Coordinates of C-alpha atoms and ligand atoms in Angstrom, one line a residue:
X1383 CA -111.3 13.1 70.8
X1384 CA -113.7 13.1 73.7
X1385 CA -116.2 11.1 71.7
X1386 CA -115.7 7.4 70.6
X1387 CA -117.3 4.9 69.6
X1388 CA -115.9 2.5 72.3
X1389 CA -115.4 3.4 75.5
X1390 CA -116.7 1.3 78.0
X1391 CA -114.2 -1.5 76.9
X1392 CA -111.6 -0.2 78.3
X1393 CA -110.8 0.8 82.2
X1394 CA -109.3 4.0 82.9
X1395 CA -107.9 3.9 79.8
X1396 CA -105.3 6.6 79.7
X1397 CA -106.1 9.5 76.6
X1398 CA -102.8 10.1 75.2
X1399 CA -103.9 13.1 72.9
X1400 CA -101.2 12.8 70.8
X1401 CA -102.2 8.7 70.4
X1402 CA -105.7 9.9 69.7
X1403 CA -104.8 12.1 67.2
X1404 CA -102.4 10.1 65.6
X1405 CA -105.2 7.1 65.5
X1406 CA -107.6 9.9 63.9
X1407 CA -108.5 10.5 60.3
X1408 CA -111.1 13.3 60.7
X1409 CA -108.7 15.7 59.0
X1410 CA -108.5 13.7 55.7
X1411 CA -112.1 12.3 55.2
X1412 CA -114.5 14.9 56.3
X1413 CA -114.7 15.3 52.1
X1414 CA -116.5 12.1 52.8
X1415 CA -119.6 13.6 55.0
X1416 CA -121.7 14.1 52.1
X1417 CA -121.6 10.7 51.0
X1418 CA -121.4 9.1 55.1
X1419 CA -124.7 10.9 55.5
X1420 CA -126.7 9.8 52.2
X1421 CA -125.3 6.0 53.4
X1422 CA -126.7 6.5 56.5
X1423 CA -129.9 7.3 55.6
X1424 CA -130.4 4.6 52.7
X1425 CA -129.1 2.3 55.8
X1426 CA -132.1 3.7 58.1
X1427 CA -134.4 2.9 55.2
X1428 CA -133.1 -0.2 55.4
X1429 CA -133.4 -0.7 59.1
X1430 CA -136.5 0.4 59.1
X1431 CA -137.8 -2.3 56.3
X1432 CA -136.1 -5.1 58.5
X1433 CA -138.2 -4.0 61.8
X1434 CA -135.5 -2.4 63.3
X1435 CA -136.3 1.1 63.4
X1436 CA -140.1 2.2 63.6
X1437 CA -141.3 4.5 61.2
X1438 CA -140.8 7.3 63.4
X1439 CA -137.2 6.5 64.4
X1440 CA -136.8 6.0 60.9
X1441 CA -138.1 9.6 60.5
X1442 CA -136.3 11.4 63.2
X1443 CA -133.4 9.6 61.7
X1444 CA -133.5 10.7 58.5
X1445 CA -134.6 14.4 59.3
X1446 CA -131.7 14.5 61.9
X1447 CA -129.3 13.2 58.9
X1448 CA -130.3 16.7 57.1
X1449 CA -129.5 18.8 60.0
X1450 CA -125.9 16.7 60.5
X1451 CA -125.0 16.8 56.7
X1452 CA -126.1 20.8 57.2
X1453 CA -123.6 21.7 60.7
X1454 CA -121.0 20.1 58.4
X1455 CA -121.1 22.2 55.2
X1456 CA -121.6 24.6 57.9
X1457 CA -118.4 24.1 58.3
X1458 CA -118.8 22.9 61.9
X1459 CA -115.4 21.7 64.0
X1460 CA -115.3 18.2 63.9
X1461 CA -111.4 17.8 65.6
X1462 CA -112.8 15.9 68.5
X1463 CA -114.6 12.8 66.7
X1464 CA -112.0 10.1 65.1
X1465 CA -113.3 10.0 62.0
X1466 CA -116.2 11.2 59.8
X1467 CA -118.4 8.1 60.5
X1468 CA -118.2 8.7 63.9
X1469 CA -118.9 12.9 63.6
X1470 CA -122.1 11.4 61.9
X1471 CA -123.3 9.7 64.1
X1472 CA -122.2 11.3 67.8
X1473 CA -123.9 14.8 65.4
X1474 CA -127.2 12.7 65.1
X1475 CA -127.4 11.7 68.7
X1476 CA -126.7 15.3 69.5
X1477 CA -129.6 16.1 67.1
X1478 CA -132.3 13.6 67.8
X1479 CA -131.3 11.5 70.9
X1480 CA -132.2 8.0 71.6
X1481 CA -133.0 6.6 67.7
X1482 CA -129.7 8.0 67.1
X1483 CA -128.5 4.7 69.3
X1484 CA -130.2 2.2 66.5
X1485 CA -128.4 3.4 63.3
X1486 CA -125.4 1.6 63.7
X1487 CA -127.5 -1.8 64.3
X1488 CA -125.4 -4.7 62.3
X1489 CA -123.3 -1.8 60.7
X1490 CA -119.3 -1.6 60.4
X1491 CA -117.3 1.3 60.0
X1492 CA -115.7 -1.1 57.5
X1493 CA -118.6 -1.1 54.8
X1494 CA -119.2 2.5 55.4
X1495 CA -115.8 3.5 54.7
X1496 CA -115.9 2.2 51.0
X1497 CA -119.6 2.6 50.7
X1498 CA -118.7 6.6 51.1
X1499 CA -115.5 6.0 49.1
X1500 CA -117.7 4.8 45.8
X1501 CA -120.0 7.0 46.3
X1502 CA -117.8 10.0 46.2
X1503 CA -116.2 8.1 43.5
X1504 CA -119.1 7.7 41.2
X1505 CA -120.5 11.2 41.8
X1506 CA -116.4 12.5 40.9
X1507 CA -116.1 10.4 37.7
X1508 CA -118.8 11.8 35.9
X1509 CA -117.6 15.5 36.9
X1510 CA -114.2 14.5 35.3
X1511 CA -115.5 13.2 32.0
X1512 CA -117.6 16.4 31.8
X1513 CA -114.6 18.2 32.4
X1514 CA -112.9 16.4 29.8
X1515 CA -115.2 17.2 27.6
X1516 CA -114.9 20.8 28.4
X1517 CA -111.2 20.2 27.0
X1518 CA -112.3 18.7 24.0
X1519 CA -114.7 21.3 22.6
X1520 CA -111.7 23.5 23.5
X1521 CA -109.3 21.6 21.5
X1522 CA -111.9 21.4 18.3
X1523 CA -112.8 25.2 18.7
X1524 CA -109.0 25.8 18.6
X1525 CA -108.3 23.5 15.5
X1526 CA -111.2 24.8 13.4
X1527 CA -110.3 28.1 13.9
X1528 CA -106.7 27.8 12.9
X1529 CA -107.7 25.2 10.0
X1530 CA -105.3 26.5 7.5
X1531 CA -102.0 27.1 9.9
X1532 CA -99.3 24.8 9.3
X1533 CA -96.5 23.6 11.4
X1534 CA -93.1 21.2 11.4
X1535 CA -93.9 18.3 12.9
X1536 CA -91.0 17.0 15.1
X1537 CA -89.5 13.4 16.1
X1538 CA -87.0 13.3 18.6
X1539 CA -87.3 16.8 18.6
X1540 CA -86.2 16.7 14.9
X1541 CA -88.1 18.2 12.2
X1542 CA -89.6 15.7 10.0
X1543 CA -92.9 16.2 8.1
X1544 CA -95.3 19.5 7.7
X1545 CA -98.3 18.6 9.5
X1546 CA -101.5 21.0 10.5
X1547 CA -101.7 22.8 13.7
X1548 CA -105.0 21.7 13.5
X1549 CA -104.1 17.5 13.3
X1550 CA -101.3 18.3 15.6
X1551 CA -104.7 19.9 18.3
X1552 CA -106.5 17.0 17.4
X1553 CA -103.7 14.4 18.4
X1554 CA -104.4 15.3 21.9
X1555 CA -108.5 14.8 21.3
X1556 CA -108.2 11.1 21.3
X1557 CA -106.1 10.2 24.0
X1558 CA -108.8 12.1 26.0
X1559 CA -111.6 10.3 24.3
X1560 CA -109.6 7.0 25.5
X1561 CA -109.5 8.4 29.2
X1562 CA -112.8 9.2 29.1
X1563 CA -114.1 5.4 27.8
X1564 CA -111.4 4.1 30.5
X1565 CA -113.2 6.1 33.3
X1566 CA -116.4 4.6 32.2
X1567 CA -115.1 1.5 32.2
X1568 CA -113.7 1.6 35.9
X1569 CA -117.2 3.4 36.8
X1570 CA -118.9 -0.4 36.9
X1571 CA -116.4 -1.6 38.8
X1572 CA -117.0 1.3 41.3
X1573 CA -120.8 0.7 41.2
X1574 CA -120.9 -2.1 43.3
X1575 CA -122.4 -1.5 47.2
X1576 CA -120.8 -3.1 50.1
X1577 CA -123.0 -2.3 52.5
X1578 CA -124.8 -5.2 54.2
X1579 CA -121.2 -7.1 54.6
X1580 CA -120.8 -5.5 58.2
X1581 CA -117.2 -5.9 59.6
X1582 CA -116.0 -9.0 57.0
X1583 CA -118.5 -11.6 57.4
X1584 CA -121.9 -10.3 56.9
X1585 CA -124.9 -9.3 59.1
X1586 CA -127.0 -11.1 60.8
X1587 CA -130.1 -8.5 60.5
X1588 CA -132.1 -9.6 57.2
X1589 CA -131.1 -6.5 55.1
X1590 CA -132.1 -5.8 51.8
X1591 CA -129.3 -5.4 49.7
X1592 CA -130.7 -4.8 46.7
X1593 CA -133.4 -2.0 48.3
X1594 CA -130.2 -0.8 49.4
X1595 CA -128.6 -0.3 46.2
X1596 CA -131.4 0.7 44.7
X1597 CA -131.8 4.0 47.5
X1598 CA -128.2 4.8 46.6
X1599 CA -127.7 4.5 42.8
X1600 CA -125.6 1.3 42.7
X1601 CA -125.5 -0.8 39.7
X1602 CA -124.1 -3.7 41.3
X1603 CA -123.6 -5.7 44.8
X1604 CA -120.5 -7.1 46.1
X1605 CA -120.4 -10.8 45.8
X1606 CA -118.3 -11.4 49.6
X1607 CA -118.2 -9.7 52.0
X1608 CA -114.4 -9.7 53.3
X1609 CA -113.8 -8.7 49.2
X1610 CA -116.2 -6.0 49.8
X1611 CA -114.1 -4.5 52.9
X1612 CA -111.0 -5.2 51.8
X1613 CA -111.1 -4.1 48.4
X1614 CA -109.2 -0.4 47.3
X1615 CA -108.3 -1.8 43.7
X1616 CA -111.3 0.4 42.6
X1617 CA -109.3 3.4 44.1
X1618 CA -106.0 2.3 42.3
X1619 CA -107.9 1.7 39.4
X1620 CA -109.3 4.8 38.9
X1621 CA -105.8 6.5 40.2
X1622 CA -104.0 4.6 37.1
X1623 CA -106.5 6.3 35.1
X1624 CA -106.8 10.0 36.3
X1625 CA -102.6 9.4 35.7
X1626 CA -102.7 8.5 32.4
X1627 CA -105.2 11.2 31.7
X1628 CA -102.7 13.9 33.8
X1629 CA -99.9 12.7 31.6
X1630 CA -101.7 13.3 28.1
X1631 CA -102.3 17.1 29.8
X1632 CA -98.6 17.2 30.9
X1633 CA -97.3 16.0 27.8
X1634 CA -99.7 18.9 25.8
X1635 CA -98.5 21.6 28.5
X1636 CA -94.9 20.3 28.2
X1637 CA -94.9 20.8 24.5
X1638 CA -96.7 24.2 24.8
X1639 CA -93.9 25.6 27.2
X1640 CA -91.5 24.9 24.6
X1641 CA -93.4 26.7 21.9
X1642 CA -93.9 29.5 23.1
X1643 CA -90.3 29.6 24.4
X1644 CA -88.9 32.5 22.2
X1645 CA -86.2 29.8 20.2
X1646 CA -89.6 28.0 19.1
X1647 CA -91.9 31.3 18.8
X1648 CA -94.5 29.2 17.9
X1649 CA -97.1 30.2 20.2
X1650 CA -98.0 33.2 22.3
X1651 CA -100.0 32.5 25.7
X1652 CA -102.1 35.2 27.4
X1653 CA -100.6 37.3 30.5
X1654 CA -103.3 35.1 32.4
X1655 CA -101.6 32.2 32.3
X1656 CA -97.7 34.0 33.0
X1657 CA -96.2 34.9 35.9
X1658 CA -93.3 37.0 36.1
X1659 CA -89.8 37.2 38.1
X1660 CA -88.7 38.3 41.3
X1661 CA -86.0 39.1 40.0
X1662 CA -85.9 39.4 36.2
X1663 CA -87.9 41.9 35.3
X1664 CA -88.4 41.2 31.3
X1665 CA -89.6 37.4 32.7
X1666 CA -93.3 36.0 30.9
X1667 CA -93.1 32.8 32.5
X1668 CA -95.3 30.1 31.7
X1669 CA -96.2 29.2 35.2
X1670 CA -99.6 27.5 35.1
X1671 CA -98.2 25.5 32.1
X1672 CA -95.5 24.2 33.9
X1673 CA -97.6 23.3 36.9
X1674 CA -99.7 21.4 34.7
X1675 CA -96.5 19.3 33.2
X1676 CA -95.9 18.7 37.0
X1677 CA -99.4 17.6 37.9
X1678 CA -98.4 13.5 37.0
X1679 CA -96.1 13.8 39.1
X1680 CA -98.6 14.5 42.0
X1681 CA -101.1 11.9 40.7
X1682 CA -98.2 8.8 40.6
X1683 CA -97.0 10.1 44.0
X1684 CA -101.0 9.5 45.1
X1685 CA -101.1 6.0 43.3
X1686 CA -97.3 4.8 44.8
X1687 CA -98.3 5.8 47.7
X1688 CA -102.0 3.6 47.9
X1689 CA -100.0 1.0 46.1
X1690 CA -97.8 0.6 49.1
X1691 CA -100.7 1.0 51.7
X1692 CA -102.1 -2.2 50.5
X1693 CA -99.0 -4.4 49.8
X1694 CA -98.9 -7.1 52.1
X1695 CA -102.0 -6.2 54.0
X1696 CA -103.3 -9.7 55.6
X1697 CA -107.0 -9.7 54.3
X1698 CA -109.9 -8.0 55.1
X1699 CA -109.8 -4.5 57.3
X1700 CA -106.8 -3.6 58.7
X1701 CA -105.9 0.0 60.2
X1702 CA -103.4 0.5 57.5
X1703 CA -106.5 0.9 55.1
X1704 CA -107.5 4.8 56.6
X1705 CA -104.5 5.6 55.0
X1706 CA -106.4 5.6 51.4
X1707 CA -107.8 8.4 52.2
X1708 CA -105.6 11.3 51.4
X1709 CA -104.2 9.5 47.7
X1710 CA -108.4 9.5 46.9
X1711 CA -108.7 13.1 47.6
X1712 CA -106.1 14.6 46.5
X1713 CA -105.7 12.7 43.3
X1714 CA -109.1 13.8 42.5
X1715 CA -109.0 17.3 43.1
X1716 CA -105.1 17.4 41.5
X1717 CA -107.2 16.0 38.4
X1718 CA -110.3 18.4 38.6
X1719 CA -107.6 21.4 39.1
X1720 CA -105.7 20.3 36.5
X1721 CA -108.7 20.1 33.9
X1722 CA -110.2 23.0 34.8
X1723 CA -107.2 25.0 33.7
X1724 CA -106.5 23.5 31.0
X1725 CA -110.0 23.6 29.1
X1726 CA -109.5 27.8 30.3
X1727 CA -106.2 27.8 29.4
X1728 CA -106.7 26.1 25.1
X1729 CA -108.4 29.7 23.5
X1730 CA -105.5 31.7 25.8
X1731 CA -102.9 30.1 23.6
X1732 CA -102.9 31.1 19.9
X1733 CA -100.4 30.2 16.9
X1734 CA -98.0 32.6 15.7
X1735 CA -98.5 31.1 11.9
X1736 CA -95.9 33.4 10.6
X1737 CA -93.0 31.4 12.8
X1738 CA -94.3 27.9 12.5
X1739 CA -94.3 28.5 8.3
X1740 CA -90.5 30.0 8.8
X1741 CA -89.6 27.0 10.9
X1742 CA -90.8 24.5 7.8
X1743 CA -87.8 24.4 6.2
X1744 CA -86.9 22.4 2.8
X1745 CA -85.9 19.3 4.8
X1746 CA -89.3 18.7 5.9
X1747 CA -90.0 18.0 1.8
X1748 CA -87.4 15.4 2.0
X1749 CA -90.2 12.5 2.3
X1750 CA -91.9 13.9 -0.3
X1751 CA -89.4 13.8 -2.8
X1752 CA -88.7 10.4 -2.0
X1753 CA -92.1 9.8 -3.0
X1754 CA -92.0 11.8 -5.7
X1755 CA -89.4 9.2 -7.0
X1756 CA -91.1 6.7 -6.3
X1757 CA -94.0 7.7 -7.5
X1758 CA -92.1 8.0 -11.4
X1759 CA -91.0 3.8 -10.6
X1760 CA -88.0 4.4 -9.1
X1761 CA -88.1 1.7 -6.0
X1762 CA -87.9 3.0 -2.1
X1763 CA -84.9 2.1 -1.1
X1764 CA -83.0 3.5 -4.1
X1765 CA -85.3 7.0 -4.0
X1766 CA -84.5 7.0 0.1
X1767 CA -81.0 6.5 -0.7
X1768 CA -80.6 9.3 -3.5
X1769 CA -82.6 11.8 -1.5
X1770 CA -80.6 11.0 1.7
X1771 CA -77.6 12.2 -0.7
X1772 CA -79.2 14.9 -2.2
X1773 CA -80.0 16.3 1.7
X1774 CA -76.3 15.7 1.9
X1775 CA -75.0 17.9 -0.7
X1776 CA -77.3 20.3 -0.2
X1777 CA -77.2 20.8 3.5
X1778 CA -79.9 20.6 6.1
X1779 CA -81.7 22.4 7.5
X1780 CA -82.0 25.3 5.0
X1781 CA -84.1 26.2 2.0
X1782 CA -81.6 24.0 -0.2
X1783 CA -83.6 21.9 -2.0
X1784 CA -85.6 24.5 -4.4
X1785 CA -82.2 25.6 -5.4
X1786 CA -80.6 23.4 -7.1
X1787 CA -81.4 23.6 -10.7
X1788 CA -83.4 21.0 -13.1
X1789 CA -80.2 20.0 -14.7
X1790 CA -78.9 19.2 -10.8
X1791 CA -81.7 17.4 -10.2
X1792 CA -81.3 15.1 -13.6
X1793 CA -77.8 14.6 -12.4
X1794 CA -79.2 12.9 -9.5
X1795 CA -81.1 11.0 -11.6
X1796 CA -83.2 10.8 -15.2
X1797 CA -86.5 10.6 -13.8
X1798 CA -86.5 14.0 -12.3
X1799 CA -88.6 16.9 -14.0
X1800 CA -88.7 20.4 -13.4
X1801 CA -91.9 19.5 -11.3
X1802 CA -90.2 18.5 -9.0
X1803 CA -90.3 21.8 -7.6
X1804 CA -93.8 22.1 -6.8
X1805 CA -93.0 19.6 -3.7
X1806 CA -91.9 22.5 -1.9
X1807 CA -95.2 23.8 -0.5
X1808 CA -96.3 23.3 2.7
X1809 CA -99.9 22.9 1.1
X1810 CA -98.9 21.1 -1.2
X1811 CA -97.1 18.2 1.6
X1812 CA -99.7 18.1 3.5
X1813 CA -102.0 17.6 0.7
X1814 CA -100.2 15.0 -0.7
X1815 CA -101.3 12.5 2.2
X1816 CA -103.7 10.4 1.2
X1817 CA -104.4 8.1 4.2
X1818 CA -107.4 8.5 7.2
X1819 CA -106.1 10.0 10.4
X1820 CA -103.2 11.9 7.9
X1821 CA -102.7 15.5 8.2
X1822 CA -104.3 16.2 4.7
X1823 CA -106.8 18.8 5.4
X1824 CA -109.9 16.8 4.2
X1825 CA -108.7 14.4 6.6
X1826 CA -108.4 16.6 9.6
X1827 CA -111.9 18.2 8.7
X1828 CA -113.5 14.6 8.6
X1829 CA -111.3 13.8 12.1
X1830 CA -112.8 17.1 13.1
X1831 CA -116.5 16.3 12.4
X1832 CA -116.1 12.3 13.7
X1833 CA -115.1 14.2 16.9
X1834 CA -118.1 16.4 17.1
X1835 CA -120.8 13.4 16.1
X1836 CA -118.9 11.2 19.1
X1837 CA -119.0 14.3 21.5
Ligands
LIG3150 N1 -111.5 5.7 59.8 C1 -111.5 4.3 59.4 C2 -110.9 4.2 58.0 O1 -111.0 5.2 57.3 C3 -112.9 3.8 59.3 C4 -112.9 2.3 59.5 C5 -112.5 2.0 60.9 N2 -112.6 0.7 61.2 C6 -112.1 0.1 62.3 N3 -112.3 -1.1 62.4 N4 -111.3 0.8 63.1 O2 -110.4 3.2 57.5

């Protein structure tokens, strides 16, 4: 930490190293240097239109930014600078010399720090709604290629209706279609550029904002400055988000360990998702499944933590602040991980349509036969009533209900016929729903193709 920013305030100041390192946050936001360097030249360009720098500063400036942002995806040691604003700017006085001194005219590492932070942001966002999509054409490919494979379809773990493997693909579709339209909608409130608010009140060099925002892509300028330094709510935002988006993932792995457990048998995952045991030989475990349940976990431990950062923070830059650092990367690379592997992982996990049609057993026809009833005028309540009886008597679960006789079924009650026992198809259930969104095969086609035009 030879090299501050600062060292002529103080008078034989003693260097604690541990202090300096503990005061440092060079090893969290160097994933910043890409977007501190861009800043920094859109800053000189702006400079340089307010008479500060002369064109040739401005030039050596912005050709000594290239070589910087180059030594650092070098992968260049940058332990003894405090932060990466600083390793930008000690790197371009290293390169260039004396205009190296002007860059930081009527700047504060306040404005940089979130100017950096949205544009890492921005640039992140649209990766992770391509990604999405990624998942999405996995999901459709899946569902039209298993069009025909039926399933039960569980409540509290229950069995209650037959549904399509392919509705039951789809149901995780939409939830990432919502993630994606809430990511775009956080994305304007990332747009906004703070830079020109300097440390919380502003700058007094005549800076052209909007030239500014312009250079660097913004859609928008912060409206006060102190809001502008202060602000992380566009990094808790966008957290909240990339959790929700994690949970819909965890909640589709979750389910897909339990299918292919061999009680369920309803799905068989490729070796290159399974791991094996140190001990037990015979072990397939579903290891990169299971991580992917987990990964929520990571991403609310990221937002808690920000969350707390700025609880009762007194307004406008405080220390405290550096600390959004690590939550912002690592909940963005947990997400992009986490994506990745799943969009590779959809095609490595296939039906076993054999199981799934011996798991649909007669008492996922139950609703059906209610309807049935109902269907030959016998009111709801009384056809849920008499059905729940019949279940009764016959037993559940089991293959019950196609056994009793049509004289057993009259017993029950004058309207039935011996059609009654062409209920008990799978085909046929599914079939038999007649709404938008069902799990009727038309349906699920049209949910399939309205998937396609929106993607
Ligand atoms: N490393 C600091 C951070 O990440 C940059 C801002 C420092 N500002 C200051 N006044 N010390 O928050």
């Amino acid at each position: 930490m030879s090299d501050t920013l600062w060292n002529r305030r103080f008078e034989g100041r003693e260097t604690v190293p541990l202090f300096e390192s503990y005061n440092a946050s060079i090893a969290t936001d160097r994933f910043l240097a890409d977007a501190d360097v861009a800043a920094s030249q859109a800053y000189a360009r702006g400079l340089h239109r307010s008479g500060i720098l002369t064109g040739e500063e401005l030039a050596s400036v912005l050709r000594g930014l290239e070589i910087v942002r180059e030594r650092i995806r070098q992968g260049e040691n940058l332990d003894r600078f405090e932060d990466i604003h600083t390793a930008v700017e000690f790197l371009l006085l290293d390169e260039i010399g004396e205009p190296a001194k002007k860059l930081h005219t009527g700047r504060s590492r306040n404005e940089q720090v979130v100017t950096d932070e949205r544009l890492y942001l921005k640039k992140m966002i649209l990766e992770i709604v391509e990604l999405i999509a990624d998942i999405q054409i996995a999901l459709i490919q899946a569902a039209e290629e298993h069009d025909s494979v039926v399933m039960p379809g569980y409540t509290h773990l229950q069995r209650g209706q037959v549904i399509l493997y392919a509705h039951y693909l789809m149901s995780f579709f939409w939830p990432l279609e919502r993630g994606k339209a809430r990511l775009r909608d956080a994305l304007t409130r990332v747009d906004v550029l703070p830079l020109g608010s300097g440390a919380l009140g502003g700058s007094t060099i005549a800076l052209d904002r909007e030239y500014l925002g312009r250079l660097l892509g913004f859609g928008n300028l912060s409206e006060n400055s102190i809001d502008a330094v202060s602000d992380r709510s566009f990094i808790l935002e966008v957290l909240g988000v990339l959790l929700l988006i994690l949970l819909d993932l965890g909640r589709w792995a979750a389910d897909c360990v339990l299918f292919a457990s061999a009680e369920f048998h309803f799905l068989d995952f490729d070796d290159s998702l399974a791991a094996s045991s140190s001990l037990m030989p015979q072990k397939k475990n579903p290891d990169i499944l299971e991580l992917v349940r987990a990964a929520p976990g990571r991403l609310f431990g990221c937002l808690s933590q920000l969350v707390l950062v700025v609880k009762g923070l007194p307004s406008a830059y405080n220390k405290d602040l550096q600390e959004d650092k690590e939550p912002l990367r690592i909940g963005v690379s947990t997400t992009l991980d986490a994506l990745r592997v799943v969009a590779l992982a959809i095609p490595r996990i296939r039906p076993r349509p054999e199981s799934m049609a011996r798991a649909v057993d007669d008492s996922l026809f139950a609703t059906d036969l209610v309807d049935y009833l109902v269907e030959k005028g016998v009111p709801f309540r009384e056809a849920h009533a008499l059905t729940g009886e019949i279940v009764r008597v016959t037993g559940t679960p089991g293959r019950c209900l196609r056994t009793l006789s049509d004289d057993e079924y009259r017993s029950f009650h004058p309207v039935f016929g011996p059609d009654v026992k062409d209920l008990f198809d799978p085909q046929t259930s599914v079939r038999r729903k007649r709404t938008p969104g069902s799990t009727h095969p038309e349906q699920v086609r049209e949910q399939i193709e309205q998937a396609k035009r929106i993607l």
